[in-house]
PDB file of C-alpha atoms in Angstrom:
ATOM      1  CA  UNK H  16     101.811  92.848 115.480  1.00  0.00           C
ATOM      2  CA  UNK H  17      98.939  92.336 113.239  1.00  0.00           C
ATOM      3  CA  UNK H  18      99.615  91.458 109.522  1.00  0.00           C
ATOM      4  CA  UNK H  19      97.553  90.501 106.016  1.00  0.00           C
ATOM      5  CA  UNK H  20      98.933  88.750 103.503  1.00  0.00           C
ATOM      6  CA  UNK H  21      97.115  88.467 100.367  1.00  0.00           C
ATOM      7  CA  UNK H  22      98.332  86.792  97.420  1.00  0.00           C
ATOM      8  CA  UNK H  23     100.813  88.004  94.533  1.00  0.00           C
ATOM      9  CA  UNK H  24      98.867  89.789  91.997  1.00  0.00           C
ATOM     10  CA  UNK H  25      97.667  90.153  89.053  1.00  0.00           C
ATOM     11  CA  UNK H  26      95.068  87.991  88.612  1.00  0.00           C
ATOM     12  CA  UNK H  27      93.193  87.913  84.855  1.00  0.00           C
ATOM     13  CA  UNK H  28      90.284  86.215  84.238  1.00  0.00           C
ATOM     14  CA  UNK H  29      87.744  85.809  81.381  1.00  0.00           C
ATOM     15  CA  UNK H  30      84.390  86.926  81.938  1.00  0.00           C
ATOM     16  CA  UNK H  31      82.376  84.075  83.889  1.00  0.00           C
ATOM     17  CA  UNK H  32      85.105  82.267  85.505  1.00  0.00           C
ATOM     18  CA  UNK H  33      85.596  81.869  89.036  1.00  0.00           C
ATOM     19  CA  UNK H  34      87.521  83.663  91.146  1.00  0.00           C
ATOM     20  CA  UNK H  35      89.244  82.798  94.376  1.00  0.00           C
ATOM     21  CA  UNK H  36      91.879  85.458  96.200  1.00  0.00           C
ATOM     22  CA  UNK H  37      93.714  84.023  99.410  1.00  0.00           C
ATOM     23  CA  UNK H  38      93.635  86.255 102.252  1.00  0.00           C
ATOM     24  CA  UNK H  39      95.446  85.177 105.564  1.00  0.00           C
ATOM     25  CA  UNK H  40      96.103  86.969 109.113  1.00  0.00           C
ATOM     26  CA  UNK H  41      98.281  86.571 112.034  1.00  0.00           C
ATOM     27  CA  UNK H  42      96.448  89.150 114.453  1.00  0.00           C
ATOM     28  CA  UNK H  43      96.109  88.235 118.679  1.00  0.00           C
ATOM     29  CA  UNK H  44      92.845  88.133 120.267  1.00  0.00           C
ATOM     30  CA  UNK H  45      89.558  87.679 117.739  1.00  0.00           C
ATOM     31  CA  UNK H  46      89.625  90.322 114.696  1.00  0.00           C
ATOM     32  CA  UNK H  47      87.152  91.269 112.642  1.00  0.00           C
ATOM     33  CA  UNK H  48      87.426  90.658 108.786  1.00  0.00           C
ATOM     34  CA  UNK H  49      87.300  92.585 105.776  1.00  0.00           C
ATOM     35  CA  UNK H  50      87.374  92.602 101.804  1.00  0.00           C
ATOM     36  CA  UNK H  51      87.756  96.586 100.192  1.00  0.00           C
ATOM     37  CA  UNK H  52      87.248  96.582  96.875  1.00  0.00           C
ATOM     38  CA  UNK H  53      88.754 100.008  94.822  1.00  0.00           C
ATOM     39  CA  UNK H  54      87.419 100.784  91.353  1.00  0.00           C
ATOM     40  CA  UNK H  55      89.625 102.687  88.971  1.00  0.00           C
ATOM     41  CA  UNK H  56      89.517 106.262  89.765  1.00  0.00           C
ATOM     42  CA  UNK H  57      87.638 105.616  93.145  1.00  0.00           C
ATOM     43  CA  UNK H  58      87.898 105.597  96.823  1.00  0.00           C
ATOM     44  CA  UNK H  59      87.913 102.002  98.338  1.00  0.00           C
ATOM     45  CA  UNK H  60      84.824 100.972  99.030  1.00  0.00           C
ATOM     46  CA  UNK H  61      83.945  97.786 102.282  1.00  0.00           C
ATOM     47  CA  UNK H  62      82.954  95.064  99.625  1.00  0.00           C
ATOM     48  CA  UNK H  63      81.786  92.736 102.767  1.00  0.00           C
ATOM     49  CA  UNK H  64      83.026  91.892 106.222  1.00  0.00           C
ATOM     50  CA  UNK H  65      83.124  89.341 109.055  1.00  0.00           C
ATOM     51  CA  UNK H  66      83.548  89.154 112.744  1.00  0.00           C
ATOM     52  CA  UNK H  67      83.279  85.857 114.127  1.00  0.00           C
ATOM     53  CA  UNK H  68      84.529  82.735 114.005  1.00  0.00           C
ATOM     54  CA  UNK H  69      82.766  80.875 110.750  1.00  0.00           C
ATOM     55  CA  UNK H  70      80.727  84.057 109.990  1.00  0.00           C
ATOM     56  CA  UNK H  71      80.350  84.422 106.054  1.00  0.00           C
ATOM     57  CA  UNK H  72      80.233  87.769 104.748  1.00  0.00           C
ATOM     58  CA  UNK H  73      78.864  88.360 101.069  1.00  0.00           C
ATOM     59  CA  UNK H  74      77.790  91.283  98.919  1.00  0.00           C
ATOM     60  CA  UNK H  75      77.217  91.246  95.250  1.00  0.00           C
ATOM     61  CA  UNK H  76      78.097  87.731  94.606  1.00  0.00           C
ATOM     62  CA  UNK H  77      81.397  87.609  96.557  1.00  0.00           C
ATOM     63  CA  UNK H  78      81.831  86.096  99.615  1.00  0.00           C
ATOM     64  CA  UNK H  79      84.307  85.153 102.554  1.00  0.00           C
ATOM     65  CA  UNK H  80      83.726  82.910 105.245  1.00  0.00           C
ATOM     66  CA  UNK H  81      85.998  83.594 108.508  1.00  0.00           C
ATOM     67  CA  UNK H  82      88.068  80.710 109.065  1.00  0.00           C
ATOM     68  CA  UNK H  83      89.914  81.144 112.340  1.00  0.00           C
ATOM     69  CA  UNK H  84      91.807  77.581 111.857  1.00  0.00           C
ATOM     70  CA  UNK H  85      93.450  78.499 109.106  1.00  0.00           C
ATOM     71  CA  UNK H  86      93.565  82.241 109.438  1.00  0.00           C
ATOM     72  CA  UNK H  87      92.174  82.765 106.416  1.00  0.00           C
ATOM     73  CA  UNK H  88      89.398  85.099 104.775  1.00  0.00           C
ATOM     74  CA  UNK H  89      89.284  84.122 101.161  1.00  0.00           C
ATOM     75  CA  UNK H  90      87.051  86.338  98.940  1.00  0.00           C
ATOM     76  CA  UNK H  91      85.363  83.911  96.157  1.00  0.00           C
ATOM     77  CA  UNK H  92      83.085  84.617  93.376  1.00  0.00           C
ATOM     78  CA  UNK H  93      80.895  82.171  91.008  1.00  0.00           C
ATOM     79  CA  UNK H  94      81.088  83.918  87.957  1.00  0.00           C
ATOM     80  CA  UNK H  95      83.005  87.127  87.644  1.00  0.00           C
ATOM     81  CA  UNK H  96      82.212  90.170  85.092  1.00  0.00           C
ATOM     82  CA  UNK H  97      83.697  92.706  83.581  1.00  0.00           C
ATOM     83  CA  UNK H  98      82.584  95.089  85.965  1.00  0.00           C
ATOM     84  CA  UNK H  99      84.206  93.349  88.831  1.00  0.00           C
ATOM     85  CA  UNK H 100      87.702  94.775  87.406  1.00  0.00           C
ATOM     86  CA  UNK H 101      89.810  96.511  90.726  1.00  0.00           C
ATOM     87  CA  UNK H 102      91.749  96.392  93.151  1.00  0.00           C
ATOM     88  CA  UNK H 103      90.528  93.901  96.394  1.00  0.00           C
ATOM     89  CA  UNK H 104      92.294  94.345  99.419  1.00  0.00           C
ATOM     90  CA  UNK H 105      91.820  92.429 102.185  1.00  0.00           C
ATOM     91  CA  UNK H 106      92.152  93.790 105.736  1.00  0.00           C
ATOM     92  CA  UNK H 107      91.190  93.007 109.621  1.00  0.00           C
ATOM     93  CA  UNK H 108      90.830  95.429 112.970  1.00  0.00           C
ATOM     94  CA  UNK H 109      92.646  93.967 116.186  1.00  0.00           C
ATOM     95  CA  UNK H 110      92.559  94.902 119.590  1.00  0.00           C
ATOM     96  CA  UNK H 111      93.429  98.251 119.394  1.00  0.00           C
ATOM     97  CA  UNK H 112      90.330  98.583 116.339  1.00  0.00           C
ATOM     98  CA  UNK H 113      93.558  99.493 113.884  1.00  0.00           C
ATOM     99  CA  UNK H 114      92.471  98.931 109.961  1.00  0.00           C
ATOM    100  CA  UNK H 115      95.464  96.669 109.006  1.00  0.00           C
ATOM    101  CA  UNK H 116      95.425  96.089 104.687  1.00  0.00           C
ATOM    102  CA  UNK H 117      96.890  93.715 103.033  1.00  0.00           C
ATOM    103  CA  UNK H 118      98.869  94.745  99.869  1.00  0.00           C
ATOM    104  CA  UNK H 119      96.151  94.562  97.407  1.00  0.00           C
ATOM    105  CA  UNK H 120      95.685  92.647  94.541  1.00  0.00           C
ATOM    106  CA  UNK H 121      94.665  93.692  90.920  1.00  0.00           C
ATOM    107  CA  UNK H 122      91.691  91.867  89.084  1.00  0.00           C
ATOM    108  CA  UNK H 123      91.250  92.469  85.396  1.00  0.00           C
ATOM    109  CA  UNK H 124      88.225  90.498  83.836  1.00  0.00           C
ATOM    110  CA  UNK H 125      88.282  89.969  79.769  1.00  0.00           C
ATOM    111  CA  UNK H 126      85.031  90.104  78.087  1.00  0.00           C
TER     112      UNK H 126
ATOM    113  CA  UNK F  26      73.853 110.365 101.652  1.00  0.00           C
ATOM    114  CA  UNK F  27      77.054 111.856 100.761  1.00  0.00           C
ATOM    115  CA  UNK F  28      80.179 110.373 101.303  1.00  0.00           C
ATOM    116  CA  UNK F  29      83.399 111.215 102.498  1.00  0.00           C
ATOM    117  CA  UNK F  30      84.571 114.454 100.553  1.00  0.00           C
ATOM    118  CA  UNK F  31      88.428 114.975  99.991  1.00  0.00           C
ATOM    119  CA  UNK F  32      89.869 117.992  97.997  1.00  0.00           C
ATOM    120  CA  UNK F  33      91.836 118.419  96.205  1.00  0.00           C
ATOM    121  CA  UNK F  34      92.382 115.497  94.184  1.00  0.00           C
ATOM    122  CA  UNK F  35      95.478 115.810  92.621  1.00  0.00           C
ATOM    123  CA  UNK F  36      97.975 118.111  93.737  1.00  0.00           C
ATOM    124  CA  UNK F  37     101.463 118.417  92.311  1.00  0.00           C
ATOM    125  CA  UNK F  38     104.399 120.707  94.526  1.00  0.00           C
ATOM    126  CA  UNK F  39     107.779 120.992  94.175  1.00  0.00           C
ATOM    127  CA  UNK F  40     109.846 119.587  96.975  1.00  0.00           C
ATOM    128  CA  UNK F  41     110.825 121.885 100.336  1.00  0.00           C
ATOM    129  CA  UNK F  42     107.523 123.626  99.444  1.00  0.00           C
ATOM    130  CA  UNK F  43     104.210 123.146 101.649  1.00  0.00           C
ATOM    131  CA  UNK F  44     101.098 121.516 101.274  1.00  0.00           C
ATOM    132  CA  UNK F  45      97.844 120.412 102.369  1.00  0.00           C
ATOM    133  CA  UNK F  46      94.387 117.729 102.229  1.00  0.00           C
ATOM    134  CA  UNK F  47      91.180 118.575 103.207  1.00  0.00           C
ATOM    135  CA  UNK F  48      88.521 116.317 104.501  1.00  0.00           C
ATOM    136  CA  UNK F  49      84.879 116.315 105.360  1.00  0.00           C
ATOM    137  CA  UNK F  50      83.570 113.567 107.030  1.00  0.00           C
ATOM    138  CA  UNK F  51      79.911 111.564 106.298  1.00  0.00           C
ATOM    139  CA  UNK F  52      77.748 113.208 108.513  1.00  0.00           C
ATOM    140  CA  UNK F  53      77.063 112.331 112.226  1.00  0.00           C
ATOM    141  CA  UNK F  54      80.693 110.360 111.982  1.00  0.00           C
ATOM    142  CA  UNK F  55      82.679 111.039 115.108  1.00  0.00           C
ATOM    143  CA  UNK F  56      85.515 108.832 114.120  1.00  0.00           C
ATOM    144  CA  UNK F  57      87.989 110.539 111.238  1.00  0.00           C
ATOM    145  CA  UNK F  58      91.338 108.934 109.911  1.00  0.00           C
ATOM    146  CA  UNK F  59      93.702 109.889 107.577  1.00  0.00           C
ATOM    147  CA  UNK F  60      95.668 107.231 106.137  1.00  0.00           C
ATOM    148  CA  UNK F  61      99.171 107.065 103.786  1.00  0.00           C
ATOM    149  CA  UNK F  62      98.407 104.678 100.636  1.00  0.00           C
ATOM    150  CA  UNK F  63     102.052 103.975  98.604  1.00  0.00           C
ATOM    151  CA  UNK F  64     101.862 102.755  95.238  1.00  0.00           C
ATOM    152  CA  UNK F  65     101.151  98.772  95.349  1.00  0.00           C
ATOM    153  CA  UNK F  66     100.227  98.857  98.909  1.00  0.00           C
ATOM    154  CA  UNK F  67      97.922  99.221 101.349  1.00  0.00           C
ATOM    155  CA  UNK F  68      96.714 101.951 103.407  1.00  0.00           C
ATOM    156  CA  UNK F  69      98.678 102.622 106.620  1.00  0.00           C
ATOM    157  CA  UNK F  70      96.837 104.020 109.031  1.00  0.00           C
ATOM    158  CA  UNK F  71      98.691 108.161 109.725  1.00  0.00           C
ATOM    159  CA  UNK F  72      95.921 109.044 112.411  1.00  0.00           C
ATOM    160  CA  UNK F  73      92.785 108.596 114.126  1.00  0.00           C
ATOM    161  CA  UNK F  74      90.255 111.760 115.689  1.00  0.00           C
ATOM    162  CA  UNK F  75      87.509 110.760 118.137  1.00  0.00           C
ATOM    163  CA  UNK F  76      85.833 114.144 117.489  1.00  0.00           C
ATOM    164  CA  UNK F  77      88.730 116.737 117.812  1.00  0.00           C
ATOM    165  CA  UNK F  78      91.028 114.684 120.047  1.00  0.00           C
ATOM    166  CA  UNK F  79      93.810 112.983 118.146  1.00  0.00           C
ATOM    167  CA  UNK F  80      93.362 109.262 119.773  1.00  0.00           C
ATOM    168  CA  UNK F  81      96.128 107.576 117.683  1.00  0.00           C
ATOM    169  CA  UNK F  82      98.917 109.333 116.136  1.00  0.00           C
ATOM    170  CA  UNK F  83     101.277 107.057 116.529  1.00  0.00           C
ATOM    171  CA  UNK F  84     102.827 106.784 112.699  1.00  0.00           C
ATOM    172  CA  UNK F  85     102.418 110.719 111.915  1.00  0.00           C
ATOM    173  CA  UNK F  86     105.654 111.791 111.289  1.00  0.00           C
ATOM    174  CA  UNK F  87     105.733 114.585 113.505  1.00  0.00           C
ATOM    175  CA  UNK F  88     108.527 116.583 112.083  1.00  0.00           C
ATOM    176  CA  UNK F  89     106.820 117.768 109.107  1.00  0.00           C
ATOM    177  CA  UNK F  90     102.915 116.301 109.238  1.00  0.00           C
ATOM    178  CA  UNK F  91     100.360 118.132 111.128  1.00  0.00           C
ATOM    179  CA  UNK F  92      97.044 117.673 111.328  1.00  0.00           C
ATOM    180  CA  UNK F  93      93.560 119.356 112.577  1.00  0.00           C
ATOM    181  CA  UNK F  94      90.373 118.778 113.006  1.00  0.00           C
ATOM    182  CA  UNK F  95      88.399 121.645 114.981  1.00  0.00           C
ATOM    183  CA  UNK F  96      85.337 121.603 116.028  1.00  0.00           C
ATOM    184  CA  UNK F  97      85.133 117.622 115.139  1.00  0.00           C
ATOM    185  CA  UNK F  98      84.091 117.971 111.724  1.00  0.00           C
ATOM    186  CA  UNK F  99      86.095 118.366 108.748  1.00  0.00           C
ATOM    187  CA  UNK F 100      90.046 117.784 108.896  1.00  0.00           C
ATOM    188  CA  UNK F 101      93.575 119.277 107.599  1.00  0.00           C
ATOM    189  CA  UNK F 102      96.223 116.933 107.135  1.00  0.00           C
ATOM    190  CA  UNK F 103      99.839 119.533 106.389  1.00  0.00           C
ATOM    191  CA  UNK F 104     102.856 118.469 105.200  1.00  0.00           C
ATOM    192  CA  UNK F 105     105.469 120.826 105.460  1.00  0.00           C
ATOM    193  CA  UNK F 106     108.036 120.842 103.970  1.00  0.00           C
ATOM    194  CA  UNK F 107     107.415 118.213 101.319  1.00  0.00           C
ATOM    195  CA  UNK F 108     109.872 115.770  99.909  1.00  0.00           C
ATOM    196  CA  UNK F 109     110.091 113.217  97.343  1.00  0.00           C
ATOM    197  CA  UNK F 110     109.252 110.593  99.196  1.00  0.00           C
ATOM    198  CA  UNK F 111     105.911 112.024 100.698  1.00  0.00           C
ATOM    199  CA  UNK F 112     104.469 110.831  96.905  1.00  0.00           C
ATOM    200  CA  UNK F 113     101.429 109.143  97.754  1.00  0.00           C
ATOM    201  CA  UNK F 114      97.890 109.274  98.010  1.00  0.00           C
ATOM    202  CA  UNK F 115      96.278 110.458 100.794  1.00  0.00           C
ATOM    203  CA  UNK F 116      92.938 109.007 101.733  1.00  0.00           C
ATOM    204  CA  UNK F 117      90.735 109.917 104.416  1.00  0.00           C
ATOM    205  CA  UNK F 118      88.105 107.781 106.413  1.00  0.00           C
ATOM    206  CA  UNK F 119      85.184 108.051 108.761  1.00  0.00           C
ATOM    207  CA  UNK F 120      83.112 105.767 110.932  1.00  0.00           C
ATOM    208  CA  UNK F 121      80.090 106.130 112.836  1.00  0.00           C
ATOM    209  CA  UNK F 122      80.770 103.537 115.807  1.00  0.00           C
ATOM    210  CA  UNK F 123      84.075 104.995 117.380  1.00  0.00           C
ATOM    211  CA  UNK F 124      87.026 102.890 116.257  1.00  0.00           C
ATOM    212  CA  UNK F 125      84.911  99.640 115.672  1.00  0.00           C
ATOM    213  CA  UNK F 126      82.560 100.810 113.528  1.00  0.00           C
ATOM    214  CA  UNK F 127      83.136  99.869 109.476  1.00  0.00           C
ATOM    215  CA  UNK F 128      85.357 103.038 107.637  1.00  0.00           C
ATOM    216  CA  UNK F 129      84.137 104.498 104.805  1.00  0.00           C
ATOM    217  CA  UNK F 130      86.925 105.981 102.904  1.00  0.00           C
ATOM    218  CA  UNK F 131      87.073 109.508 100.334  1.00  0.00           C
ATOM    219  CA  UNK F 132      88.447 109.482  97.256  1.00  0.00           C
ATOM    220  CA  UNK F 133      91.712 110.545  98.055  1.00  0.00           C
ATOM    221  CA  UNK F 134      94.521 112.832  96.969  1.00  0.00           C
ATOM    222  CA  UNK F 135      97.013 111.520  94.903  1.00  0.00           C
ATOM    223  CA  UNK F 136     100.299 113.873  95.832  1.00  0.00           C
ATOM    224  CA  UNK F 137     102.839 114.069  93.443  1.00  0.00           C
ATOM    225  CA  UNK F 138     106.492 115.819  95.176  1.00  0.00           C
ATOM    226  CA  UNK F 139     108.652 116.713  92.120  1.00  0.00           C
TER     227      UNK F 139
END
């Protein structure tokens, strides 16, 4: 079946740094791509997606680029802020259009 | 545009005793799921309406989950009876484009089973 595996969490950074979070899938068939991003107290929210081959998705300063060679969908960002503090969970829709999520992986970013 | 509307948001029960989500979708979305979210782990998908047809129900437990959705609108997700392990938060999701259109998810209800 399909599966996401994100990396083991937490991850703290200080404010400005640069942030990579490694995202891969094993899914048949072509999937589609996703980063949700869940603010304390908050619903998850679709940060940015992808559904192609090489496709880059990017919202707010993050972005993935769909890398069907290596499986991977890692969400990267130049220069992180305080503000960017959550949970990012990564996630893809198979053949049967099922949401699969990773398990989520908790950013804190010092000031 | 509002979102996807969940009540209530907390809820606390006693185990053995019943209890249940509401949902109300975005408007216009066709496509409503209900999903189980464990602590320190993703959403699993509990089930998918096309309008008031259950499409995918494949990982509701059956023996004490229920769910509803009349007229294709808002949605009832029931637990009955509750146990301990049915702590969780419940989120619910809607989608414009049938099952391949990008979710937008509630808030969700955070259940707590003592």
């Amino acid at each position: 079946g399909n599966s996401v595996t994100q990396m083991e969490g937490p991850v703290t950074l200080s404010e400005e740094a640069f942030l990579t979070i490694n995202c891969t899938y094993t899914a048949t068939g072509y999937p589609s791509l996703f980063w949700y991003v869940q603010y304390p107290g908050e619903g998850l929210q679709l940060l940015l997606k992808a559904t192609k081959a090489d496709d880059k998705g990017s919202n707010k300063g993050f972005e993935a680029t769909y890398r069907k060679e290596t499986t991977s969908f890692h969400l990267e960002k130049g220069s992180v802020q305080v503000s960017d503090s959550a949970v990012y969970f990564c996630a893809l829709t198979g053949a049967n259009s099922k949401l699969t999520f990773g398990k989520g992986i908790t950013l804190s970013v010092r000031p | 545009e509002a979102g996807v509307v969940q009540s209530p948001r907390y809820k606390i029960i006693e185990k053995k005793q019943p209890v249940a989500f509401w949902c109300n979708p975005i408007s216009g979305h066709n496509t409503l799921y209900w999903y189980l979210q464990n602590l320190g782990q993703g959403p699993e998908l509990l089930i998918r309406y096309e309008n008031e047809e259950a499409v995918d129900d494949s990982q509701l437990p059956k023996d004490r989950f229920s769910a509803e959705r009349l007229k294709g609108v808002d949605s009832t997700l029931k637990i009955q009876p509750a146990e301990l392990g049915d702590s969780a938060v419940y989120l619910c999701a809607s989608s414009l484009e049938g099952r391949s259109g990008t979710q937008y998810f509630g808030p969700g209800t955070r259940l707590t089973v003592l």
